[in-house]
Amino acid sequence: MSVYTESKDTAIVEQENQLDKVILLLKAAGNAPVMKKMKWSVSRKQKIHWVVDFIRKYISCDPSESLFLYVNQCFAPAMDAEIGSLYDCFSVEGKLILHYCKTQAWG
């Protein structure tokens, strides 16, 4: 196998990996701490509960504290919903916008 073929295969794999990811925009609402980095690239196959766990760790949220997540300030998605399907239905300008807060805000 030539070096050219290997680099071409690597480029194809990287391109497929990019197609498997979506852009999340995580915005704080209410009294939730603001994240320094708001834009994240996440696998389409990840579930919403993974995002909630990620936010909890990032903002150092106590396990006893509630954390609510909303899509486009409208509704709270099911914890087992896939990011990819939410992205396909509710993305805006190529980003899925999720708002998080410690008290119930919308819905």
PDB file of N, CA and C in Angstrom:
ATOM      1  N   MET A   1       0.853  -1.178   0.000  1.00  0.00           N
ATOM      2  CA  MET A   1       0.000   0.000   0.000  1.00  0.00           C
ATOM      3  C   MET A   1       0.894   1.235   0.000  1.00  0.00           C
ATOM      4  N   SER A   2       0.598   2.163  -0.849  1.00  0.00           N
ATOM      5  CA  SER A   2       1.423   3.361  -0.963  1.00  0.00           C
ATOM      6  C   SER A   2       1.051   4.379   0.115  1.00  0.00           C
ATOM      7  N   VAL A   3       1.961   5.325   0.298  1.00  0.00           N
ATOM      8  CA  VAL A   3       1.727   6.390   1.270  1.00  0.00           C
ATOM      9  C   VAL A   3       0.532   7.238   0.833  1.00  0.00           C
ATOM     10  N   TYR A   4       0.394   7.467  -0.459  1.00  0.00           N
ATOM     11  CA  TYR A   4      -0.714   8.261  -0.986  1.00  0.00           C
ATOM     12  C   TYR A   4      -2.056   7.621  -0.640  1.00  0.00           C
ATOM     13  N   THR A   5      -2.161   6.306  -0.796  1.00  0.00           N
ATOM     14  CA  THR A   5      -3.404   5.598  -0.498  1.00  0.00           C
ATOM     15  C   THR A   5      -3.734   5.684   0.984  1.00  0.00           C
ATOM     16  N   GLU A   6      -2.714   5.523   1.844  1.00  0.00           N
ATOM     17  CA  GLU A   6      -2.941   5.594   3.291  1.00  0.00           C
ATOM     18  C   GLU A   6      -3.420   6.982   3.700  1.00  0.00           C
ATOM     19  N   SER A   7      -2.794   8.024   3.145  1.00  0.00           N
ATOM     20  CA  SER A   7      -3.215   9.377   3.516  1.00  0.00           C
ATOM     21  C   SER A   7      -4.616   9.672   2.990  1.00  0.00           C
ATOM     22  N   LYS A   8      -4.949   9.119   1.828  1.00  0.00           N
ATOM     23  CA  LYS A   8      -6.291   9.297   1.279  1.00  0.00           C
ATOM     24  C   LYS A   8      -7.321   8.608   2.168  1.00  0.00           C
ATOM     25  N   ASP A   9      -7.003   7.388   2.640  1.00  0.00           N
ATOM     26  CA  ASP A   9      -7.898   6.668   3.539  1.00  0.00           C
ATOM     27  C   ASP A   9      -8.085   7.431   4.846  1.00  0.00           C
ATOM     28  N   THR A  10      -7.013   7.994   5.371  1.00  0.00           N
ATOM     29  CA  THR A  10      -7.084   8.768   6.608  1.00  0.00           C
ATOM     30  C   THR A  10      -7.976   9.992   6.421  1.00  0.00           C
ATOM     31  N   ALA A  11      -7.859  10.647   5.280  1.00  0.00           N
ATOM     32  CA  ALA A  11      -8.688  11.826   5.006  1.00  0.00           C
ATOM     33  C   ALA A  11     -10.165  11.448   4.937  1.00  0.00           C
ATOM     34  N   ILE A  12     -10.470  10.298   4.357  1.00  0.00           N
ATOM     35  CA  ILE A  12     -11.861   9.841   4.269  1.00  0.00           C
ATOM     36  C   ILE A  12     -12.414   9.548   5.653  1.00  0.00           C
ATOM     37  N   VAL A  13     -11.619   8.885   6.500  1.00  0.00           N
ATOM     38  CA  VAL A  13     -12.052   8.570   7.865  1.00  0.00           C
ATOM     39  C   VAL A  13     -12.301   9.854   8.647  1.00  0.00           C
ATOM     40  N   GLU A  14     -11.404  10.841   8.517  1.00  0.00           N
ATOM     41  CA  GLU A  14     -11.583  12.113   9.218  1.00  0.00           C
ATOM     42  C   GLU A  14     -12.851  12.824   8.747  1.00  0.00           C
ATOM     43  N   GLN A  15     -13.118  12.753   7.446  1.00  0.00           N
ATOM     44  CA  GLN A  15     -14.319  13.380   6.903  1.00  0.00           C
ATOM     45  C   GLN A  15     -15.580  12.702   7.436  1.00  0.00           C
ATOM     46  N   GLU A  16     -15.557  11.371   7.536  1.00  0.00           N
ATOM     47  CA  GLU A  16     -16.699  10.641   8.082  1.00  0.00           C
ATOM     48  C   GLU A  16     -16.903  10.979   9.548  1.00  0.00           C
ATOM     49  N   ASN A  17     -15.794  11.147  10.301  1.00  0.00           N
ATOM     50  CA  ASN A  17     -15.904  11.520  11.713  1.00  0.00           C
ATOM     51  C   ASN A  17     -16.540  12.897  11.862  1.00  0.00           C
ATOM     52  N   GLN A  18     -16.215  13.831  10.958  1.00  0.00           N
ATOM     53  CA  GLN A  18     -16.810  15.161  11.017  1.00  0.00           C
ATOM     54  C   GLN A  18     -18.312  15.101  10.754  1.00  0.00           C
ATOM     55  N   LEU A  19     -18.733  14.213   9.848  1.00  0.00           N
ATOM     56  CA  LEU A  19     -20.154  14.072   9.554  1.00  0.00           C
ATOM     57  C   LEU A  19     -20.905  13.453  10.721  1.00  0.00           C
ATOM     58  N   ASP A  20     -20.192  12.720  11.570  1.00  0.00           N
ATOM     59  CA  ASP A  20     -20.797  12.055  12.717  1.00  0.00           C
ATOM     60  C   ASP A  20     -20.967  13.011  13.897  1.00  0.00           C
ATOM     61  N   LYS A  21     -20.464  14.239  13.781  1.00  0.00           N
ATOM     62  CA  LYS A  21     -20.525  15.190  14.890  1.00  0.00           C
ATOM     63  C   LYS A  21     -21.427  16.368  14.547  1.00  0.00           C
ATOM     64  N   VAL A  22     -21.980  16.964  15.589  1.00  0.00           N
ATOM     65  CA  VAL A  22     -22.804  18.163  15.440  1.00  0.00           C
ATOM     66  C   VAL A  22     -22.282  19.233  16.390  1.00  0.00           C
ATOM     67  N   ILE A  23     -22.636  20.470  16.121  1.00  0.00           N
ATOM     68  CA  ILE A  23     -22.224  21.587  16.968  1.00  0.00           C
ATOM     69  C   ILE A  23     -23.330  21.875  17.976  1.00  0.00           C
ATOM     70  N   LEU A  24     -22.957  21.870  19.260  1.00  0.00           N
ATOM     71  CA  LEU A  24     -23.875  22.248  20.338  1.00  0.00           C
ATOM     72  C   LEU A  24     -23.487  23.627  20.837  1.00  0.00           C
ATOM     73  N   LEU A  25     -24.463  24.452  21.085  1.00  0.00           N
ATOM     74  CA  LEU A  25     -24.245  25.746  21.705  1.00  0.00           C
ATOM     75  C   LEU A  25     -24.940  25.694  23.058  1.00  0.00           C
ATOM     76  N   LEU A  26     -24.154  25.680  24.138  1.00  0.00           N
ATOM     77  CA  LEU A  26     -24.694  25.550  25.492  1.00  0.00           C
ATOM     78  C   LEU A  26     -24.750  26.927  26.141  1.00  0.00           C
ATOM     79  N   LYS A  27     -25.957  27.380  26.458  1.00  0.00           N
ATOM     80  CA  LYS A  27     -26.157  28.711  27.026  1.00  0.00           C
ATOM     81  C   LYS A  27     -26.777  28.608  28.411  1.00  0.00           C
ATOM     82  N   ALA A  28     -26.260  29.406  29.327  1.00  0.00           N
ATOM     83  CA  ALA A  28     -26.797  29.445  30.687  1.00  0.00           C
ATOM     84  C   ALA A  28     -28.068  30.286  30.722  1.00  0.00           C
ATOM     85  N   ALA A  29     -28.971  29.905  31.604  1.00  0.00           N
ATOM     86  CA  ALA A  29     -30.201  30.671  31.827  1.00  0.00           C
ATOM     87  C   ALA A  29     -30.429  30.755  33.331  1.00  0.00           C
ATOM     88  N   GLY A  30     -31.129  31.788  33.751  1.00  0.00           N
ATOM     89  CA  GLY A  30     -31.430  31.926  35.175  1.00  0.00           C
ATOM     90  C   GLY A  30     -30.177  32.100  36.008  1.00  0.00           C
ATOM     91  N   ASN A  31     -30.090  31.326  37.079  1.00  0.00           N
ATOM     92  CA  ASN A  31     -28.971  31.464  38.007  1.00  0.00           C
ATOM     93  C   ASN A  31     -27.841  30.470  37.747  1.00  0.00           C
ATOM     94  N   ALA A  32     -27.825  29.811  36.606  1.00  0.00           N
ATOM     95  CA  ALA A  32     -26.769  28.843  36.292  1.00  0.00           C
ATOM     96  C   ALA A  32     -25.478  29.570  35.917  1.00  0.00           C
ATOM     97  N   PRO A  33     -24.333  29.036  36.347  1.00  0.00           N
ATOM     98  CA  PRO A  33     -23.058  29.653  35.971  1.00  0.00           C
ATOM     99  C   PRO A  33     -22.821  29.560  34.458  1.00  0.00           C
ATOM    100  N   VAL A  34     -22.200  30.575  33.904  1.00  0.00           N
ATOM    101  CA  VAL A  34     -21.911  30.611  32.473  1.00  0.00           C
ATOM    102  C   VAL A  34     -20.637  29.816  32.196  1.00  0.00           C
ATOM    103  N   MET A  35     -20.663  28.998  31.158  1.00  0.00           N
ATOM    104  CA  MET A  35     -19.486  28.229  30.754  1.00  0.00           C
ATOM    105  C   MET A  35     -18.559  29.139  29.953  1.00  0.00           C
ATOM    106  N   LYS A  36     -17.253  29.009  30.173  1.00  0.00           N
ATOM    107  CA  LYS A  36     -16.295  29.822  29.427  1.00  0.00           C
ATOM    108  C   LYS A  36     -16.324  29.474  27.949  1.00  0.00           C
ATOM    109  N   LYS A  37     -16.459  28.183  27.648  1.00  0.00           N
ATOM    110  CA  LYS A  37     -16.571  27.733  26.262  1.00  0.00           C
ATOM    111  C   LYS A  37     -18.009  27.278  26.067  1.00  0.00           C
ATOM    112  N   MET A  38     -18.691  27.853  25.083  1.00  0.00           N
ATOM    113  CA  MET A  38     -20.106  27.533  24.880  1.00  0.00           C
ATOM    114  C   MET A  38     -20.339  26.619  23.684  1.00  0.00           C
ATOM    115  N   LYS A  39     -19.423  26.599  22.726  1.00  0.00           N
ATOM    116  CA  LYS A  39     -19.609  25.826  21.495  1.00  0.00           C
ATOM    117  C   LYS A  39     -18.816  24.522  21.588  1.00  0.00           C
ATOM    118  N   TRP A  40     -19.510  23.398  21.386  1.00  0.00           N
ATOM    119  CA  TRP A  40     -18.898  22.075  21.506  1.00  0.00           C
ATOM    120  C   TRP A  40     -19.273  21.213  20.310  1.00  0.00           C
ATOM    121  N   SER A  41     -18.351  20.362  19.897  1.00  0.00           N
ATOM    122  CA  SER A  41     -18.605  19.393  18.837  1.00  0.00           C
ATOM    123  C   SER A  41     -18.839  18.039  19.500  1.00  0.00           C
ATOM    124  N   VAL A  42     -20.006  17.453  19.256  1.00  0.00           N
ATOM    125  CA  VAL A  42     -20.428  16.240  19.959  1.00  0.00           C
ATOM    126  C   VAL A  42     -20.909  15.203  18.949  1.00  0.00           C
ATOM    127  N   SER A  43     -20.678  13.945  19.262  1.00  0.00           N
ATOM    128  CA  SER A  43     -21.140  12.856  18.406  1.00  0.00           C
ATOM    129  C   SER A  43     -22.661  12.856  18.319  1.00  0.00           C
ATOM    130  N   ARG A  44     -23.181  12.578  17.129  1.00  0.00           N
ATOM    131  CA  ARG A  44     -24.628  12.523  16.911  1.00  0.00           C
ATOM    132  C   ARG A  44     -25.279  11.429  17.747  1.00  0.00           C
ATOM    133  N   LYS A  45     -24.512  10.413  18.120  1.00  0.00           N
ATOM    134  CA  LYS A  45     -25.065   9.257  18.831  1.00  0.00           C
ATOM    135  C   LYS A  45     -25.168   9.464  20.340  1.00  0.00           C
ATOM    136  N   GLN A  46     -24.573  10.547  20.852  1.00  0.00           N
ATOM    137  CA  GLN A  46     -24.653  10.815  22.290  1.00  0.00           C
ATOM    138  C   GLN A  46     -26.095  11.105  22.685  1.00  0.00           C
ATOM    139  N   LYS A  47     -26.406  10.773  23.919  1.00  0.00           N
ATOM    140  CA  LYS A  47     -27.750  11.018  24.460  1.00  0.00           C
ATOM    141  C   LYS A  47     -27.748  12.316  25.270  1.00  0.00           C
ATOM    142  N   ILE A  48     -28.932  12.852  25.500  1.00  0.00           N
ATOM    143  CA  ILE A  48     -29.075  14.093  26.270  1.00  0.00           C
ATOM    144  C   ILE A  48     -28.534  13.925  27.689  1.00  0.00           C
ATOM    145  N   HIS A  49     -28.719  12.755  28.292  1.00  0.00           N
ATOM    146  CA  HIS A  49     -28.215  12.582  29.665  1.00  0.00           C
ATOM    147  C   HIS A  49     -26.702  12.731  29.708  1.00  0.00           C
ATOM    148  N   TRP A  50     -26.004  12.411  28.624  1.00  0.00           N
ATOM    149  CA  TRP A  50     -24.552  12.609  28.562  1.00  0.00           C
ATOM    150  C   TRP A  50     -24.242  14.107  28.619  1.00  0.00           C
ATOM    151  N   VAL A  51     -25.025  14.925  27.917  1.00  0.00           N
ATOM    152  CA  VAL A  51     -24.829  16.377  27.918  1.00  0.00           C
ATOM    153  C   VAL A  51     -25.086  16.939  29.318  1.00  0.00           C
ATOM    154  N   VAL A  52     -26.138  16.471  29.978  1.00  0.00           N
ATOM    155  CA  VAL A  52     -26.448  16.931  31.338  1.00  0.00           C
ATOM    156  C   VAL A  52     -25.294  16.583  32.282  1.00  0.00           C
ATOM    157  N   ASP A  53     -24.778  15.356  32.196  1.00  0.00           N
ATOM    158  CA  ASP A  53     -23.638  14.957  33.033  1.00  0.00           C
ATOM    159  C   ASP A  53     -22.413  15.818  32.738  1.00  0.00           C
ATOM    160  N   PHE A  54     -22.175  16.098  31.461  1.00  0.00           N
ATOM    161  CA  PHE A  54     -21.042  16.934  31.058  1.00  0.00           C
ATOM    162  C   PHE A  54     -21.160  18.337  31.653  1.00  0.00           C
ATOM    163  N   ILE A  55     -22.338  18.938  31.543  1.00  0.00           N
ATOM    164  CA  ILE A  55     -22.549  20.287  32.085  1.00  0.00           C
ATOM    165  C   ILE A  55     -22.375  20.280  33.599  1.00  0.00           C
ATOM    166  N   ARG A  56     -22.932  19.270  34.273  1.00  0.00           N
ATOM    167  CA  ARG A  56     -22.795  19.164  35.738  1.00  0.00           C
ATOM    168  C   ARG A  56     -21.324  19.183  36.152  1.00  0.00           C
ATOM    169  N   LYS A  57     -20.503  18.404  35.456  1.00  0.00           N
ATOM    170  CA  LYS A  57     -19.073  18.353  35.780  1.00  0.00           C
ATOM    171  C   LYS A  57     -18.400  19.683  35.472  1.00  0.00           C
ATOM    172  N   TYR A  58     -18.732  20.271  34.334  1.00  0.00           N
ATOM    173  CA  TYR A  58     -18.077  21.504  33.894  1.00  0.00           C
ATOM    174  C   TYR A  58     -18.361  22.666  34.840  1.00  0.00           C
ATOM    175  N   ILE A  59     -19.597  22.784  35.314  1.00  0.00           N
ATOM    176  CA  ILE A  59     -19.947  23.916  36.192  1.00  0.00           C
ATOM    177  C   ILE A  59     -19.878  23.545  37.671  1.00  0.00           C
ATOM    178  N   SER A  60     -19.379  22.354  37.976  1.00  0.00           N
ATOM    179  CA  SER A  60     -19.235  21.868  39.358  1.00  0.00           C
ATOM    180  C   SER A  60     -20.561  21.918  40.110  1.00  0.00           C
ATOM    181  N   CYS A  61     -21.571  21.329  39.531  1.00  0.00           N
ATOM    182  CA  CYS A  61     -22.907  21.283  40.115  1.00  0.00           C
ATOM    183  C   CYS A  61     -22.989  20.124  41.112  1.00  0.00           C
ATOM    184  N   ASP A  62     -23.497  20.384  42.303  1.00  0.00           N
ATOM    185  CA  ASP A  62     -23.672  19.328  43.304  1.00  0.00           C
ATOM    186  C   ASP A  62     -24.668  18.290  42.799  1.00  0.00           C
ATOM    187  N   PRO A  63     -24.476  17.022  43.168  1.00  0.00           N
ATOM    188  CA  PRO A  63     -25.436  15.989  42.754  1.00  0.00           C
ATOM    189  C   PRO A  63     -26.848  16.244  43.287  1.00  0.00           C
ATOM    190  N   SER A  64     -26.956  16.965  44.403  1.00  0.00           N
ATOM    191  CA  SER A  64     -28.277  17.239  44.981  1.00  0.00           C
ATOM    192  C   SER A  64     -29.010  18.375  44.251  1.00  0.00           C
ATOM    193  N   GLU A  65     -28.280  19.170  43.465  1.00  0.00           N
ATOM    194  CA  GLU A  65     -28.891  20.286  42.737  1.00  0.00           C
ATOM    195  C   GLU A  65     -29.544  19.805  41.445  1.00  0.00           C
ATOM    196  N   SER A  66     -30.656  20.413  41.113  1.00  0.00           N
ATOM    197  CA  SER A  66     -31.337  20.100  39.851  1.00  0.00           C
ATOM    198  C   SER A  66     -30.648  20.827  38.707  1.00  0.00           C
ATOM    199  N   LEU A  67     -30.711  20.223  37.524  1.00  0.00           N
ATOM    200  CA  LEU A  67     -30.217  20.875  36.316  1.00  0.00           C
ATOM    201  C   LEU A  67     -31.219  20.598  35.205  1.00  0.00           C
ATOM    202  N   PHE A  68     -31.763  21.647  34.631  1.00  0.00           N
ATOM    203  CA  PHE A  68     -32.760  21.525  33.572  1.00  0.00           C
ATOM    204  C   PHE A  68     -32.127  21.907  32.246  1.00  0.00           C
ATOM    205  N   LEU A  69     -32.523  21.205  31.195  1.00  0.00           N
ATOM    206  CA  LEU A  69     -31.984  21.444  29.861  1.00  0.00           C
ATOM    207  C   LEU A  69     -33.150  21.673  28.901  1.00  0.00           C
ATOM    208  N   TYR A  70     -33.037  22.703  28.072  1.00  0.00           N
ATOM    209  CA  TYR A  70     -34.113  23.056  27.142  1.00  0.00           C
ATOM    210  C   TYR A  70     -33.560  23.225  25.732  1.00  0.00           C
ATOM    211  N   VAL A  71     -34.333  22.790  24.752  1.00  0.00           N
ATOM    212  CA  VAL A  71     -33.989  22.971  23.346  1.00  0.00           C
ATOM    213  C   VAL A  71     -34.651  24.254  22.860  1.00  0.00           C
ATOM    214  N   ASN A  72     -33.835  25.193  22.373  1.00  0.00           N
ATOM    215  CA  ASN A  72     -34.329  26.466  21.815  1.00  0.00           C
ATOM    216  C   ASN A  72     -35.305  27.200  22.737  1.00  0.00           C
ATOM    217  N   GLN A  73     -35.097  27.141  24.020  1.00  0.00           N
ATOM    218  CA  GLN A  73     -35.941  27.811  25.016  1.00  0.00           C
ATOM    219  C   GLN A  73     -37.393  27.360  24.948  1.00  0.00           C
ATOM    220  N   CYS A  74     -37.644  26.164  24.451  1.00  0.00           N
ATOM    221  CA  CYS A  74     -39.029  25.715  24.255  1.00  0.00           C
ATOM    222  C   CYS A  74     -39.418  24.524  25.115  1.00  0.00           C
ATOM    223  N   PHE A  75     -38.663  23.447  25.033  1.00  0.00           N
ATOM    224  CA  PHE A  75     -39.077  22.219  25.708  1.00  0.00           C
ATOM    225  C   PHE A  75     -37.866  21.477  26.259  1.00  0.00           C
ATOM    226  N   ALA A  76     -38.147  20.654  27.257  1.00  0.00           N
ATOM    227  CA  ALA A  76     -37.110  19.809  27.850  1.00  0.00           C
ATOM    228  C   ALA A  76     -37.117  18.466  27.122  1.00  0.00           C
ATOM    229  N   PRO A  77     -36.012  18.093  26.485  1.00  0.00           N
ATOM    230  CA  PRO A  77     -35.980  16.826  25.758  1.00  0.00           C
ATOM    231  C   PRO A  77     -35.902  15.643  26.714  1.00  0.00           C
ATOM    232  N   ALA A  78     -36.299  14.477  26.231  1.00  0.00           N
ATOM    233  CA  ALA A  78     -36.175  13.249  27.023  1.00  0.00           C
ATOM    234  C   ALA A  78     -34.696  12.935  27.219  1.00  0.00           C
ATOM    235  N   MET A  79     -34.358  12.370  28.365  1.00  0.00           N
ATOM    236  CA  MET A  79     -32.964  12.077  28.673  1.00  0.00           C
ATOM    237  C   MET A  79     -32.349  11.037  27.733  1.00  0.00           C
ATOM    238  N   ASP A  80     -33.182  10.205  27.112  1.00  0.00           N
ATOM    239  CA  ASP A  80     -32.644   9.188  26.208  1.00  0.00           C
ATOM    240  C   ASP A  80     -32.692   9.622  24.740  1.00  0.00           C
ATOM    241  N   ALA A  81     -33.024  10.882  24.477  1.00  0.00           N
ATOM    242  CA  ALA A  81     -33.057  11.391  23.101  1.00  0.00           C
ATOM    243  C   ALA A  81     -31.637  11.534  22.568  1.00  0.00           C
ATOM    244  N   GLU A  82     -31.440  11.162  21.303  1.00  0.00           N
ATOM    245  CA  GLU A  82     -30.128  11.291  20.674  1.00  0.00           C
ATOM    246  C   GLU A  82     -29.914  12.723  20.191  1.00  0.00           C
ATOM    247  N   ILE A  83     -28.683  13.192  20.354  1.00  0.00           N
ATOM    248  CA  ILE A  83     -28.319  14.538  19.926  1.00  0.00           C
ATOM    249  C   ILE A  83     -28.566  14.705  18.423  1.00  0.00           C
ATOM    250  N   GLY A  84     -28.229  13.684  17.641  1.00  0.00           N
ATOM    251  CA  GLY A  84     -28.374  13.761  16.190  1.00  0.00           C
ATOM    252  C   GLY A  84     -29.802  14.001  15.744  1.00  0.00           C
ATOM    253  N   SER A  85     -30.751  13.315  16.360  1.00  0.00           N
ATOM    254  CA  SER A  85     -32.151  13.501  15.955  1.00  0.00           C
ATOM    255  C   SER A  85     -32.667  14.876  16.372  1.00  0.00           C
ATOM    256  N   LEU A  86     -32.256  15.365  17.544  1.00  0.00           N
ATOM    257  CA  LEU A  86     -32.638  16.721  17.959  1.00  0.00           C
ATOM    258  C   LEU A  86     -32.020  17.757  17.020  1.00  0.00           C
ATOM    259  N   TYR A  87     -30.774  17.515  16.634  1.00  0.00           N
ATOM    260  CA  TYR A  87     -30.088  18.420  15.708  1.00  0.00           C
ATOM    261  C   TYR A  87     -30.823  18.474  14.371  1.00  0.00           C
ATOM    262  N   ASP A  88     -31.205  17.314  13.855  1.00  0.00           N
ATOM    263  CA  ASP A  88     -31.900  17.261  12.564  1.00  0.00           C
ATOM    264  C   ASP A  88     -33.212  18.037  12.593  1.00  0.00           C
ATOM    265  N   CYS A  89     -33.900  18.017  13.719  1.00  0.00           N
ATOM    266  CA  CYS A  89     -35.216  18.665  13.814  1.00  0.00           C
ATOM    267  C   CYS A  89     -35.164  20.124  14.269  1.00  0.00           C
ATOM    268  N   PHE A  90     -34.206  20.471  15.131  1.00  0.00           N
ATOM    269  CA  PHE A  90     -34.261  21.776  15.792  1.00  0.00           C
ATOM    270  C   PHE A  90     -33.004  22.636  15.652  1.00  0.00           C
ATOM    271  N   SER A  91     -32.073  22.264  14.779  1.00  0.00           N
ATOM    272  CA  SER A  91     -30.855  23.071  14.645  1.00  0.00           C
ATOM    273  C   SER A  91     -31.175  24.412  13.986  1.00  0.00           C
ATOM    274  N   VAL A  92     -30.417  25.417  14.377  1.00  0.00           N
ATOM    275  CA  VAL A  92     -30.554  26.762  13.829  1.00  0.00           C
ATOM    276  C   VAL A  92     -29.180  27.184  13.323  1.00  0.00           C
ATOM    277  N   GLU A  93     -29.080  27.487  12.035  1.00  0.00           N
ATOM    278  CA  GLU A  93     -27.819  27.907  11.416  1.00  0.00           C
ATOM    279  C   GLU A  93     -26.690  26.924  11.708  1.00  0.00           C
ATOM    280  N   GLY A  94     -26.989  25.634  11.653  1.00  0.00           N
ATOM    281  CA  GLY A  94     -25.968  24.606  11.828  1.00  0.00           C
ATOM    282  C   GLY A  94     -25.573  24.320  13.266  1.00  0.00           C
ATOM    283  N   LYS A  95     -26.352  24.801  14.237  1.00  0.00           N
ATOM    284  CA  LYS A  95     -26.049  24.567  15.655  1.00  0.00           C
ATOM    285  C   LYS A  95     -27.319  24.146  16.384  1.00  0.00           C
ATOM    286  N   LEU A  96     -27.159  23.234  17.333  1.00  0.00           N
ATOM    287  CA  LEU A  96     -28.258  22.883  18.225  1.00  0.00           C
ATOM    288  C   LEU A  96     -28.071  23.706  19.491  1.00  0.00           C
ATOM    289  N   ILE A  97     -29.025  24.580  19.777  1.00  0.00           N
ATOM    290  CA  ILE A  97     -28.914  25.477  20.928  1.00  0.00           C
ATOM    291  C   ILE A  97     -29.628  24.853  22.118  1.00  0.00           C
ATOM    292  N   LEU A  98     -28.860  24.624  23.184  1.00  0.00           N
ATOM    293  CA  LEU A  98     -29.396  24.061  24.422  1.00  0.00           C
ATOM    294  C   LEU A  98     -29.171  25.062  25.545  1.00  0.00           C
ATOM    295  N   HIS A  99     -30.224  25.370  26.283  1.00  0.00           N
ATOM    296  CA  HIS A  99     -30.130  26.240  27.454  1.00  0.00           C
ATOM    297  C   HIS A  99     -30.188  25.367  28.700  1.00  0.00           C
ATOM    298  N   TYR A 100     -29.339  25.665  29.665  1.00  0.00           N
ATOM    299  CA  TYR A 100     -29.342  24.919  30.922  1.00  0.00           C
ATOM    300  C   TYR A 100     -29.554  25.888  32.081  1.00  0.00           C
ATOM    301  N   CYS A 101     -30.238  25.421  33.104  1.00  0.00           N
ATOM    302  CA  CYS A 101     -30.471  26.246  34.287  1.00  0.00           C
ATOM    303  C   CYS A 101     -30.721  25.347  35.494  1.00  0.00           C
ATOM    304  N   LYS A 102     -30.623  25.936  36.666  1.00  0.00           N
ATOM    305  CA  LYS A 102     -30.796  25.176  37.907  1.00  0.00           C
ATOM    306  C   LYS A 102     -32.230  25.209  38.418  1.00  0.00           C
ATOM    307  N   THR A 103     -33.039  26.086  37.869  1.00  0.00           N
ATOM    308  CA  THR A 103     -34.461  26.129  38.210  1.00  0.00           C
ATOM    309  C   THR A 103     -35.263  26.008  36.925  1.00  0.00           C
ATOM    310  N   GLN A 104     -36.476  25.509  37.037  1.00  0.00           N
ATOM    311  CA  GLN A 104     -37.299  25.320  35.852  1.00  0.00           C
ATOM    312  C   GLN A 104     -37.609  26.677  35.220  1.00  0.00           C
ATOM    313  N   ALA A 105     -37.369  26.799  33.912  1.00  0.00           N
ATOM    314  CA  ALA A 105     -37.533  28.092  33.256  1.00  0.00           C
ATOM    315  C   ALA A 105     -38.616  28.087  32.184  1.00  0.00           C
ATOM    316  N   TRP A 106     -38.585  27.135  31.280  1.00  0.00           N
ATOM    317  CA  TRP A 106     -39.559  27.066  30.187  1.00  0.00           C
ATOM    318  C   TRP A 106     -40.217  25.702  30.209  1.00  0.00           C
ATOM    319  N   GLY A 107     -41.278  25.572  29.472  1.00  0.00           N
ATOM    320  CA  GLY A 107     -41.883  24.250  29.280  1.00  0.00           C
ATOM    321  C   GLY A 107     -42.981  23.925  30.173  1.00  0.00           C
TER     322      GLY A 107
END
